[in-house]
mmCIF file of C-alpha atoms in Angstrom:
data_model
loop_
_atom_site.group_PDB
_atom_site.id
_atom_site.type_symbol
_atom_site.label_atom_id
_atom_site.label_comp_id
_atom_site.label_asym_id
_atom_site.label_seq_id
_atom_site.Cartn_x
_atom_site.Cartn_y
_atom_site.Cartn_z
ATOM 1 C CA UNK A 1 57.145 120.760 30.820
ATOM 2 C CA UNK A 2 54.710 119.102 33.227
ATOM 3 C CA UNK A 3 57.486 118.401 35.734
ATOM 4 C CA UNK A 4 58.617 122.030 35.509
ATOM 5 C CA UNK A 5 55.096 123.253 36.140
ATOM 6 C CA UNK A 6 54.622 121.046 39.190
ATOM 7 C CA UNK A 7 58.058 121.994 40.529
ATOM 8 C CA UNK A 8 56.995 125.654 40.487
ATOM 9 C CA UNK A 9 53.283 125.410 41.294
ATOM 10 C CA UNK A 10 53.324 122.941 44.188
ATOM 11 C CA UNK A 11 55.879 124.745 46.391
ATOM 12 C CA UNK A 12 54.036 128.021 45.758
ATOM 13 C CA UNK A 13 50.726 126.438 46.768
ATOM 14 C CA UNK A 14 52.265 124.902 49.888
ATOM 15 C CA UNK A 15 53.729 128.269 50.852
ATOM 16 C CA UNK A 16 50.338 129.935 50.395
ATOM 17 C CA UNK A 17 48.573 127.335 52.527
ATOM 18 C CA UNK A 18 51.243 127.463 55.234
ATOM 19 C CA UNK A 19 51.299 131.260 55.346
ATOM 20 C CA UNK A 20 47.533 131.253 55.953
ATOM 21 C CA UNK A 21 48.158 129.109 59.026
ATOM 22 C CA UNK A 22 49.948 131.904 60.865
ATOM 23 C CA UNK A 23 48.561 135.071 59.269
ATOM 24 C CA UNK A 24 45.219 135.365 61.067
ATOM 25 C CA UNK A 25 44.394 137.717 63.913
ATOM 26 C CA UNK A 26 42.174 138.114 66.946
ATOM 27 C CA UNK A 27 39.299 140.552 66.521
ATOM 28 C CA UNK A 28 36.375 141.694 68.630
ATOM 29 C CA UNK A 29 33.090 140.913 66.906
ATOM 30 C CA UNK A 30 29.522 141.020 68.210
ATOM 31 C CA UNK A 31 30.694 141.460 71.788
ATOM 32 C CA UNK A 32 33.123 138.526 71.839
ATOM 33 C CA UNK A 33 36.593 137.561 70.579
ATOM 34 C CA UNK A 34 37.057 135.704 67.311
ATOM 35 C CA UNK A 35 40.013 134.295 65.455
ATOM 36 C CA UNK A 36 39.811 135.694 61.951
ATOM 37 C CA UNK A 37 41.654 134.702 58.790
ATOM 38 C CA UNK A 38 41.207 134.993 55.046
ATOM 39 C CA UNK A 39 40.879 132.090 52.638
ATOM 40 C CA UNK A 40 41.058 132.131 48.868
ATOM 41 C CA UNK A 41 37.892 130.042 48.507
ATOM 42 C CA UNK A 42 35.653 131.428 51.256
ATOM 43 C CA UNK A 43 36.957 134.907 52.043
ATOM 44 C CA UNK A 44 37.264 136.120 55.641
ATOM 45 C CA UNK A 45 36.387 133.550 58.299
ATOM 46 C CA UNK A 46 35.530 134.196 61.947
ATOM 47 C CA UNK A 47 35.764 131.554 64.692
ATOM 48 C CA UNK A 48 34.479 132.507 68.121
ATOM 49 C CA UNK A 49 36.697 131.627 71.088
ATOM 50 C CA UNK A 50 34.581 129.425 73.325
ATOM 51 C CA UNK A 51 34.368 130.514 76.955
ATOM 52 C CA UNK A 52 36.491 133.626 76.437
ATOM 53 C CA UNK A 53 36.299 136.667 78.690
ATOM 54 C CA UNK A 54 36.487 139.556 76.183
ATOM 55 C CA UNK A 55 37.287 142.161 78.832
ATOM 56 C CA UNK A 56 40.497 140.409 79.900
ATOM 57 C CA UNK A 57 41.610 138.946 76.548
ATOM 58 C CA UNK A 58 45.118 139.769 75.315
ATOM 59 C CA UNK A 59 46.719 138.810 72.019
ATOM 60 C CA UNK A 60 50.322 137.627 72.484
ATOM 61 C CA UNK A 61 50.873 136.806 68.810
ATOM 62 C CA UNK A 62 48.462 136.768 65.895
ATOM 63 C CA UNK A 63 47.992 133.036 66.618
ATOM 64 C CA UNK A 64 48.205 132.966 70.429
ATOM 65 C CA UNK A 65 46.230 134.780 73.114
ATOM 66 C CA UNK A 66 44.708 134.444 76.567
ATOM 67 C CA UNK A 67 42.151 135.901 78.923
ATOM 68 C CA UNK A 68 42.344 135.806 82.711
ATOM 69 C CA UNK A 69 41.740 132.028 82.809
ATOM 70 C CA UNK A 70 42.347 130.391 79.450
ATOM 71 C CA UNK A 71 44.923 130.234 76.655
ATOM 72 C CA UNK A 72 43.983 129.965 72.973
ATOM 73 C CA UNK A 73 45.987 128.726 70.009
ATOM 74 C CA UNK A 74 44.111 130.427 67.182
ATOM 75 C CA UNK A 75 40.532 129.537 68.170
ATOM 76 C CA UNK A 76 41.490 126.345 70.036
ATOM 77 C CA UNK A 77 41.244 126.316 73.829
ATOM 78 C CA UNK A 78 44.516 125.002 75.314
ATOM 79 C CA UNK A 79 44.011 123.624 78.794
ATOM 80 C CA UNK A 80 46.534 123.489 81.622
ATOM 81 C CA UNK A 81 48.829 126.344 80.549
ATOM 82 C CA UNK A 82 50.487 128.436 83.251
ATOM 83 C CA UNK A 83 49.636 131.885 81.888
ATOM 84 C CA UNK A 84 52.210 133.968 83.826
ATOM 85 C CA UNK A 85 55.113 131.880 82.469
ATOM 86 C CA UNK A 86 54.091 131.670 78.798
ATOM 87 C CA UNK A 87 57.017 131.974 76.378
ATOM 88 C CA UNK A 88 56.508 132.147 72.636
ATOM 89 C CA UNK A 89 59.117 130.294 70.584
ATOM 90 C CA UNK A 90 58.143 130.255 66.930
ATOM 91 C CA UNK A 91 54.882 129.465 65.203
ATOM 92 C CA UNK A 92 53.328 127.103 66.176
ATOM 93 C CA UNK A 93 55.415 126.433 69.324
ATOM 94 C CA UNK A 94 55.083 128.003 72.744
ATOM 95 C CA UNK A 95 55.750 126.899 76.296
ATOM 96 C CA UNK A 96 55.312 127.615 79.978
ATOM 97 C CA UNK A 97 57.344 126.634 83.035
ATOM 98 C CA UNK A 98 55.930 123.108 82.969
ATOM 99 C CA UNK A 99 55.560 122.040 79.338
ATOM 100 C CA UNK A 100 55.789 122.891 75.630
ATOM 101 C CA UNK A 101 52.861 123.103 73.228
ATOM 102 C CA UNK A 102 52.879 122.453 69.480
ATOM 103 C CA UNK A 103 49.847 123.467 67.421
ATOM 104 C CA UNK A 104 48.056 123.855 70.739
ATOM 105 C CA UNK A 105 48.768 120.255 71.807
ATOM 106 C CA UNK A 106 50.643 119.566 75.047
ATOM 107 C CA UNK A 107 53.941 117.797 74.300
ATOM 108 C CA UNK A 108 54.399 116.373 77.835
ATOM 109 C CA UNK A 109 58.078 117.308 77.757
ATOM 110 C CA UNK A 110 60.222 115.274 80.139
ATOM 111 C CA UNK A 111 62.818 118.008 80.715
ATOM 112 C CA UNK A 112 61.525 121.490 79.931
ATOM 113 C CA UNK A 113 64.787 123.230 80.866
ATOM 114 C CA UNK A 114 66.723 121.021 78.440
ATOM 115 C CA UNK A 115 64.227 121.366 75.567
ATOM 116 C CA UNK A 116 65.941 122.282 72.293
ATOM 117 C CA UNK A 117 64.545 122.518 68.770
ATOM 118 C CA UNK A 118 67.003 120.907 66.360
ATOM 119 C CA UNK A 119 65.087 121.219 63.089
ATOM 120 C CA UNK A 120 62.342 123.462 61.740
ATOM 121 C CA UNK A 121 60.507 122.932 58.481
ATOM 122 C CA UNK A 122 57.519 124.864 57.240
ATOM 123 C CA UNK A 123 55.104 122.457 58.888
ATOM 124 C CA UNK A 124 57.015 120.154 61.213
ATOM 125 C CA UNK A 125 59.631 120.118 63.966
ATOM 126 C CA UNK A 126 62.198 117.875 65.647
ATOM 127 C CA UNK A 127 63.389 118.553 69.193
ATOM 128 C CA UNK A 128 65.253 116.871 72.060
ATOM 129 C CA UNK A 129 65.493 117.532 75.788
ATOM 130 C CA UNK A 130 68.329 115.243 76.900
ATOM 131 C CA UNK A 131 65.928 112.432 77.793
ATOM 132 C CA UNK A 132 63.433 112.161 74.933
ATOM 133 C CA UNK A 133 63.052 113.236 71.328
ATOM 134 C CA UNK A 134 60.019 114.948 69.818
ATOM 135 C CA UNK A 135 58.417 115.108 66.400
ATOM 136 C CA UNK A 136 55.824 117.876 66.402
ATOM 137 C CA UNK A 137 53.769 117.062 69.527
ATOM 138 C CA UNK A 138 54.769 113.361 69.562
ATOM 139 C CA UNK A 139 57.106 112.402 72.392
ATOM 140 C CA UNK A 140 59.515 109.571 71.558
ATOM 141 C CA UNK A 141 60.528 107.751 74.722
ATOM 142 C CA UNK A 142 63.563 105.501 75.245
ATOM 143 C CA UNK A 143 65.632 107.290 72.604
ATOM 144 C CA UNK A 144 69.395 106.849 72.756
ATOM 145 C CA UNK A 145 70.198 110.572 72.796
ATOM 146 C CA UNK A 146 73.954 110.036 72.379
ATOM 147 C CA UNK A 147 73.453 108.465 68.939
ATOM 148 C CA UNK A 148 70.244 110.261 67.917
ATOM 149 C CA UNK A 149 70.568 112.145 64.630
ATOM 150 C CA UNK A 150 68.315 113.496 61.926
ATOM 151 C CA UNK A 151 68.238 112.019 58.472
ATOM 152 C CA UNK A 152 66.887 113.688 55.356
ATOM 153 C CA UNK A 153 63.255 114.749 55.212
ATOM 154 C CA UNK A 154 61.170 113.473 58.150
ATOM 155 C CA UNK A 155 63.284 110.651 59.573
ATOM 156 C CA UNK A 156 65.749 110.230 62.423
ATOM 157 C CA UNK A 157 67.820 107.358 63.786
ATOM 158 C CA UNK A 158 69.608 106.244 66.916
ATOM 159 C CA UNK A 159 71.613 103.060 67.444
ATOM 160 C CA UNK A 160 68.410 101.097 68.065
ATOM 161 C CA UNK A 161 65.681 102.398 65.774
ATOM 162 C CA UNK A 162 64.600 104.388 62.747
ATOM 163 C CA UNK A 163 61.922 107.007 63.429
ATOM 164 C CA UNK A 164 59.688 108.226 60.629
ATOM 165 C CA UNK A 165 57.319 111.096 61.490
ATOM 166 C CA UNK A 166 58.017 110.291 65.141
ATOM 167 C CA UNK A 167 57.048 106.612 64.891
ATOM 168 C CA UNK A 168 59.401 103.618 65.015
ATOM 169 C CA UNK A 169 59.846 101.763 61.725
ATOM 170 C CA UNK A 170 59.904 98.251 63.218
ATOM 171 C CA UNK A 171 61.778 96.383 60.465
ATOM 172 C CA UNK A 172 64.401 99.046 59.741
ATOM 173 C CA UNK A 173 68.123 98.734 60.442
ATOM 174 C CA UNK A 174 69.335 102.165 61.624
ATOM 175 C CA UNK A 175 72.963 101.491 60.659
ATOM 176 C CA UNK A 176 72.134 101.132 56.944
ATOM 177 C CA UNK A 177 68.940 103.171 56.592
ATOM 178 C CA UNK A 178 68.897 105.955 53.967
ATOM 179 C CA UNK A 179 66.257 107.948 52.101
ATOM 180 C CA UNK A 180 66.244 108.527 48.361
ATOM 181 C CA UNK A 181 64.380 110.432 45.675
ATOM 182 C CA UNK A 182 63.192 113.311 47.873
ATOM 183 C CA UNK A 183 62.121 110.946 50.623
ATOM 184 C CA UNK A 184 59.670 108.947 48.528
ATOM 185 C CA UNK A 185 61.742 105.783 48.768
ATOM 186 C CA UNK A 186 63.850 104.636 51.708
ATOM 187 C CA UNK A 187 65.967 101.545 52.217
ATOM 188 C CA UNK A 188 68.216 99.572 54.492
ATOM 189 C CA UNK A 189 70.308 96.455 53.785
ATOM 190 C CA UNK A 190 67.224 94.224 53.690
ATOM 191 C CA UNK A 191 64.178 96.362 52.833
ATOM 192 C CA UNK A 192 62.739 99.045 50.554
ATOM 193 C CA UNK A 193 59.872 101.356 51.553
ATOM 194 C CA UNK A 194 57.715 103.785 49.588
ATOM 195 C CA UNK A 195 56.361 106.639 51.736
ATOM 196 C CA UNK A 196 56.929 104.440 54.758
ATOM 197 C CA UNK A 197 55.118 101.398 53.349
ATOM 198 C CA UNK A 198 57.221 98.263 53.069
ATOM 199 C CA UNK A 199 57.477 96.890 49.518
ATOM 200 C CA UNK A 200 57.285 93.110 49.596
ATOM 201 C CA UNK A 201 57.746 92.161 45.933
ATOM 202 C CA UNK A 202 61.227 93.569 45.342
ATOM 203 C CA UNK A 203 64.826 92.492 44.838
ATOM 204 C CA UNK A 204 66.653 94.738 47.284
ATOM 205 C CA UNK A 205 70.142 94.003 45.938
ATOM 206 C CA UNK A 206 69.359 95.257 42.413
ATOM 207 C CA UNK A 207 66.917 98.053 43.244
ATOM 208 C CA UNK A 208 68.002 101.482 41.927
ATOM 209 C CA UNK A 209 66.485 104.863 41.178
ATOM 210 C CA UNK A 210 67.926 106.540 38.102
ATOM 211 C CA UNK A 211 66.875 108.349 34.930
ATOM 212 C CA UNK A 212 64.796 105.294 34.051
ATOM 213 C CA UNK A 213 62.787 105.518 37.279
ATOM 214 C CA UNK A 214 62.635 103.063 40.172
ATOM 215 C CA UNK A 215 63.385 99.485 39.202
ATOM 216 C CA UNK A 216 65.048 96.221 40.116
ATOM 217 C CA UNK A 217 66.201 93.342 37.907
ATOM 218 C CA UNK A 218 62.610 92.204 37.453
ATOM 219 C CA UNK A 219 61.035 95.468 36.326
ATOM 220 C CA UNK A 220 59.746 98.914 37.295
ATOM 221 C CA UNK A 221 57.910 100.427 40.252
ATOM 222 C CA UNK A 222 55.544 103.379 40.157
ATOM 223 C CA UNK A 223 54.446 104.953 43.438
ATOM 224 C CA UNK A 224 55.795 101.926 45.251
ATOM 225 C CA UNK A 225 53.875 99.371 43.184
ATOM 226 C CA UNK A 226 55.360 96.977 40.645
ATOM 227 C CA UNK A 227 54.135 97.639 37.108
ATOM 228 C CA UNK A 228 54.534 95.737 33.874
ATOM 229 C CA UNK A 229 56.781 97.044 31.100
ATOM 230 C CA UNK A 230 53.688 98.014 29.124
ATOM 231 C CA UNK A 231 52.226 99.901 32.094
ATOM 232 C CA UNK A 232 55.560 101.650 32.684
ATOM 233 C CA UNK A 233 55.757 102.903 29.112
ATOM 234 C CA UNK A 234 52.202 104.227 29.346
ATOM 235 C CA UNK A 235 52.947 105.935 32.681
ATOM 236 C CA UNK A 236 56.089 107.551 31.270
ATOM 237 C CA UNK A 237 54.166 108.911 28.321
ATOM 238 C CA UNK A 238 51.215 110.192 30.364
ATOM 239 C CA UNK A 239 53.429 111.873 32.966
ATOM 240 C CA UNK A 240 56.178 113.130 30.635
ATOM 241 C CA UNK A 241 58.824 111.177 32.524
#
């Protein structure tokens, strides 16, 4: 029952929080421009756009606007944008003739004309441009584009590296790397990780995840930590596993 409740409640909560991210609007208030949005806990919030010229302000989307000099992602001032060439992609991505911007952060794209989004999730993005790869606003240099491919969840590989959330996993073997159990655990031929943290005390050859949880020949793991048999039985009972 507990697992069923969490399976329903957590995605619904995540959807609510994410939808709030892009459902605000620009409003004129007390002679200036504010980014306004509603929250369940605090009601309607107003954030004044610093340095804005109200007379020239235009809303492009409900999360992106500009005046005659500056561009704003929500209430955040985004410097260096070429206003005449702004192109909106999809929340929270936009670009100009020189660069792309994710959540208002410059991505420093190597090849703007070749920029291509290859995966969207509710709150993250993977992209390539023929020279580099990108995770959100993180540029990944020296990627082997010919062998670059996405794995499950938030990982990618090329012939040289494994990339988790845009960062190289230094010990990982890309040829044998896989993710398991909704991305909580990952492994290659020599290692096991939990949420990206390397597990030291583990027998890789016998490690499995099945109806009896995560375990190797020497015992169980809970949240990436080895537990005794007594602890495992208590955890199972407390969490209805």
